[in-house]
Structures are given as C-alpha cells and as structure tokens.
Amino acid sequence: MNDLGNHRSEYKNISDFPANVQIGSNTLVMGNLAFKRFHSHRERGLIIGDNCTMDGVHFDIGQNGQVEIGNYCYFTNAVLLCELELRIGSYVVIGWNATLTDTDFHPIAPAERIADAIACSPLGKTLPRPEIVKRPVVIEDGVWIGPNATILKGVHIGAGALVEAGAMVSRDVPPRSRVMGNPAQIIGEV
C-alpha cells in the first residue's frame, strides 16, 4: 500500500517505493540506496509520518521487520537495521552515520557463532542458522541522536533525551537525559 500524498522524493515513480511503504504528506525521501536492503514482508514494513526529511537514510529491513517513524523528523545518512521493530516518535533528529539496530545479526555465544559461520558458508548449504536475539528499539518524541551514535537492541530512549555524537547506547535512557561515551553514561539533563 502506497500512501504517497503530497510527498516529494528523488524517486521518479511510485513504483520505486516498495508496495508496503507508507509515506506521509510533505515527506522527502532522498538517496538512491534508501530501499536497496528493504526486504520486509509485513503489510506495513515502513511507515513515515508527515513533514519528514529522510536524507540518505538506509532502510535495511528484514523480512519480519517493521519501522514506524512519527511526524516532523529529520534523519541524515542514518542506518536503520531492523529485523523486528523500530518505533521512532515525532520531532526526532538523527545525525550522520548514526545506526539503530534491533538485533546483533549474529549469535553472541562462541559455539553458536561458529555454527552460524558454518551455516552461512558454502559448506552449510542445508544447515539452519542459530536463533538470533531481537528486541524492539523505541525512540520517544523530541530525541536528538548525534552523528556516529549507535543505539543497540532493546533500548528505549525517553522523550527529549540527547544522545551525544559517537555514543554507544546499550541500555535505556531516561527522558530529558544527556548521554555520551562507550558505553553511554548519563552526563546531565536537557
């Protein structure tokens, strides 16, 4: 279902958007690679609200993934990696090279990593990959995420929080908190 309304895009035709992408009114999607790795089979794999700018964003969404973005958001060259669910509120800004991911895309335990490597190799043609942990990421309204920040699986960032450039966020961030570092630590309030 394409609800393209009054959107603007570098894409020339409605057919350039996957059928399960819903774009709000006055939303701009720029970049030739935006949907290169979009594989969602969900009825609504990507929903972007009104008055948003998605400048060079990569929507790397797996077969069971769903991304929902609110209104008045501005993302520039961000990477959204989703195998389950990313929920992003309204008035969110995401800077250059920031990455949001709801999974590690590989097992963590050493024995499972080896089994995964074999399953992904030419030797493992018929072997299933081990189960990989996925947990939704939630970004509430008014959050600012700086350049090169990384938000990992299961993280919930509260409304009005500020994630400084380069931060590695591996646990929840309270509303109106300012975090930085690797791992990200609270350094103040906004």
Coordinates of C-alpha atoms in Angstrom, one line a residue:
M1 CA 0.0 0.0 0.0
N2 CA 1.5 3.3 -1.0
D3 CA 0.0 6.4 0.6
L4 CA 2.3 9.0 -1.1
G5 CA 0.0 12.0 -0.8
N6 CA 1.9 15.2 -1.4
H7 CA 5.4 13.7 -0.7
R8 CA 8.5 14.7 -2.6
S9 CA 11.2 12.3 -3.4
E10 CA 14.2 11.7 -5.6
Y11 CA 12.4 8.6 -6.7
K12 CA 10.7 9.2 -10.0
N13 CA 7.8 6.9 -9.8
I14 CA 5.5 5.5 -7.1
S15 CA 6.7 2.1 -8.3
D16 CA 10.2 2.9 -7.0
F17 CA 8.9 2.5 -3.4
P18 CA 8.2 -1.0 -2.1
A19 CA 4.5 -1.7 -2.0
N20 CA 4.4 -1.9 1.8
V21 CA 5.9 1.5 2.4
Q22 CA 3.6 4.3 3.6
I23 CA 5.0 7.9 3.3
G24 CA 3.2 10.8 4.8
S25 CA 2.3 14.2 3.3
N26 CA 5.2 16.6 2.6
T27 CA 7.8 13.9 3.5
L28 CA 11.0 13.9 1.5
V29 CA 13.0 10.7 0.9
M30 CA 16.4 11.2 -0.8
G31 CA 19.1 8.8 -1.8
N32 CA 19.4 6.1 -4.4
L33 CA 20.2 3.4 -1.7
A34 CA 17.2 4.1 0.6
F35 CA 15.5 0.8 -0.2
K36 CA 18.4 -1.3 -1.5
R37 CA 18.2 -3.6 1.5
F38 CA 14.4 -3.3 2.2
H39 CA 13.1 -6.9 2.4
S40 CA 10.1 -6.5 4.8
H41 CA 7.1 -8.8 4.0
R42 CA 5.0 -7.1 6.7
E43 CA 1.8 -5.4 5.4
R44 CA 3.2 -2.1 6.5
G45 CA 7.0 -2.6 6.6
L46 CA 7.8 1.1 6.8
I47 CA 5.6 4.0 7.9
I48 CA 6.9 7.5 7.8
G49 CA 4.7 10.4 9.1
D50 CA 4.1 13.9 7.7
N51 CA 6.7 16.6 7.1
C52 CA 9.8 14.4 7.5
T53 CA 13.1 14.5 5.7
M54 CA 15.0 11.2 5.2
D55 CA 18.2 12.4 3.6
G56 CA 20.4 9.4 2.5
V57 CA 18.8 7.1 5.1
H58 CA 19.4 3.3 4.6
F59 CA 16.3 1.3 5.4
D60 CA 17.9 -2.2 6.0
I61 CA 14.7 -4.0 7.0
G62 CA 14.5 -7.8 7.1
Q63 CA 11.5 -10.0 6.1
N64 CA 9.8 -9.7 9.5
G65 CA 10.9 -6.1 10.3
Q66 CA 8.7 -3.0 10.7
V67 CA 9.9 0.6 11.1
E68 CA 7.5 3.3 12.2
I69 CA 8.6 7.0 12.2
G70 CA 6.5 9.9 13.5
N71 CA 6.0 13.4 12.1
Y72 CA 8.5 16.2 11.7
C73 CA 11.6 14.0 11.8
Y74 CA 14.9 14.8 10.2
F75 CA 17.4 11.9 9.6
T76 CA 20.6 12.4 7.6
N77 CA 22.6 9.4 6.4
A78 CA 21.4 7.2 9.2
V79 CA 21.3 3.4 9.0
L80 CA 18.2 1.7 10.4
L81 CA 18.8 -2.0 10.8
C82 CA 15.6 -3.8 11.6
E83 CA 14.7 -7.5 11.9
L84 CA 11.8 -7.0 14.4
E85 CA 10.7 -3.4 15.2
L86 CA 12.0 0.1 15.4
R87 CA 9.5 2.7 16.7
I88 CA 10.6 6.3 16.4
G89 CA 8.4 9.2 17.7
S90 CA 7.9 12.7 16.3
Y91 CA 10.3 15.6 16.2
V92 CA 13.3 13.2 16.3
V93 CA 16.6 14.3 14.7
I94 CA 19.3 11.7 13.8
G95 CA 22.7 12.8 12.6
W96 CA 25.3 11.5 10.1
N97 CA 26.2 7.8 10.3
A98 CA 24.1 7.1 13.3
T99 CA 22.9 3.4 13.5
L100 CA 19.8 2.0 15.1
T101 CA 19.6 -1.8 15.3
D102 CA 17.2 -4.2 17.0
T103 CA 19.5 -7.3 16.7
D104 CA 23.2 -8.2 16.6
F105 CA 22.6 -10.1 13.3
H106 CA 24.7 -13.0 14.7
P107 CA 24.8 -15.1 17.9
I108 CA 26.9 -13.9 20.8
A109 CA 28.0 -17.2 22.4
P110 CA 31.2 -18.6 20.8
A111 CA 29.8 -22.1 19.9
E112 CA 26.8 -20.5 18.2
R113 CA 29.0 -18.0 16.3
I114 CA 30.9 -21.0 14.9
A115 CA 27.7 -22.8 13.9
D116 CA 26.4 -19.6 12.3
A117 CA 29.6 -19.1 10.3
I118 CA 29.4 -22.7 9.0
A119 CA 25.6 -22.3 8.2
C120 CA 26.4 -19.1 6.2
S121 CA 29.3 -20.7 4.4
P122 CA 29.2 -22.8 1.2
L123 CA 29.7 -25.9 3.4
G124 CA 26.5 -25.2 5.3
K125 CA 24.0 -25.1 2.4
T126 CA 21.3 -27.0 4.3
L127 CA 22.2 -26.1 7.9
P128 CA 19.9 -23.6 9.7
R129 CA 21.3 -20.6 11.4
P130 CA 21.1 -20.5 15.2
E131 CA 18.3 -18.3 16.6
I132 CA 19.4 -14.7 16.9
V133 CA 18.2 -12.4 19.7
K134 CA 16.0 -9.5 18.5
R135 CA 14.4 -6.8 20.8
P136 CA 12.5 -3.7 19.7
V137 CA 14.1 -0.2 19.9
V138 CA 11.8 2.7 20.9
I139 CA 12.8 6.3 20.5
E140 CA 10.3 8.7 22.0
D141 CA 9.3 12.2 20.8
G142 CA 11.9 15.0 20.7
V143 CA 15.0 12.9 20.9
W144 CA 18.2 14.1 19.3
I145 CA 20.8 11.5 18.3
G146 CA 24.2 12.8 17.3
P147 CA 26.5 11.7 14.4
N148 CA 28.1 8.3 14.7
A149 CA 26.0 7.3 17.7
T150 CA 24.8 3.6 17.9
I151 CA 21.6 2.5 19.5
L152 CA 21.5 -1.2 20.2
K153 CA 18.7 -3.8 20.5
G154 CA 16.1 -3.4 23.3
V155 CA 17.0 0.2 24.1
H156 CA 14.2 2.7 25.0
I157 CA 15.2 6.3 24.8
G158 CA 12.8 8.7 26.7
A159 CA 11.3 11.9 25.3
G160 CA 13.5 14.8 24.9
A161 CA 16.8 12.9 25.5
L162 CA 20.1 13.9 23.8
V163 CA 22.5 11.2 22.7
E164 CA 25.9 12.8 22.0
A165 CA 28.0 12.1 18.9
G166 CA 29.7 8.7 19.0
A167 CA 27.8 7.4 21.9
M168 CA 27.2 3.6 22.1
V169 CA 23.8 3.2 23.8
S170 CA 23.2 -0.3 25.1
R171 CA 20.6 0.4 27.9
D172 CA 17.6 2.6 28.4
V173 CA 17.9 6.4 28.5
P174 CA 15.6 8.3 30.8
P175 CA 13.5 11.2 29.4
R176 CA 15.4 14.5 29.1
S177 CA 18.8 12.9 29.9
R178 CA 22.0 13.7 28.1
V179 CA 24.2 10.7 27.4
M180 CA 27.7 10.2 25.9
G181 CA 30.5 7.7 25.8
N182 CA 31.0 4.0 25.2
P183 CA 29.1 2.6 26.9
A184 CA 26.9 5.7 27.1
Q185 CA 26.5 7.2 30.5
I186 CA 24.2 9.9 31.8
I187 CA 26.2 13.2 32.0
G188 CA 23.4 15.6 32.6
E189 CA 19.9 16.8 31.8
V190 CA 18.5 18.6 28.8

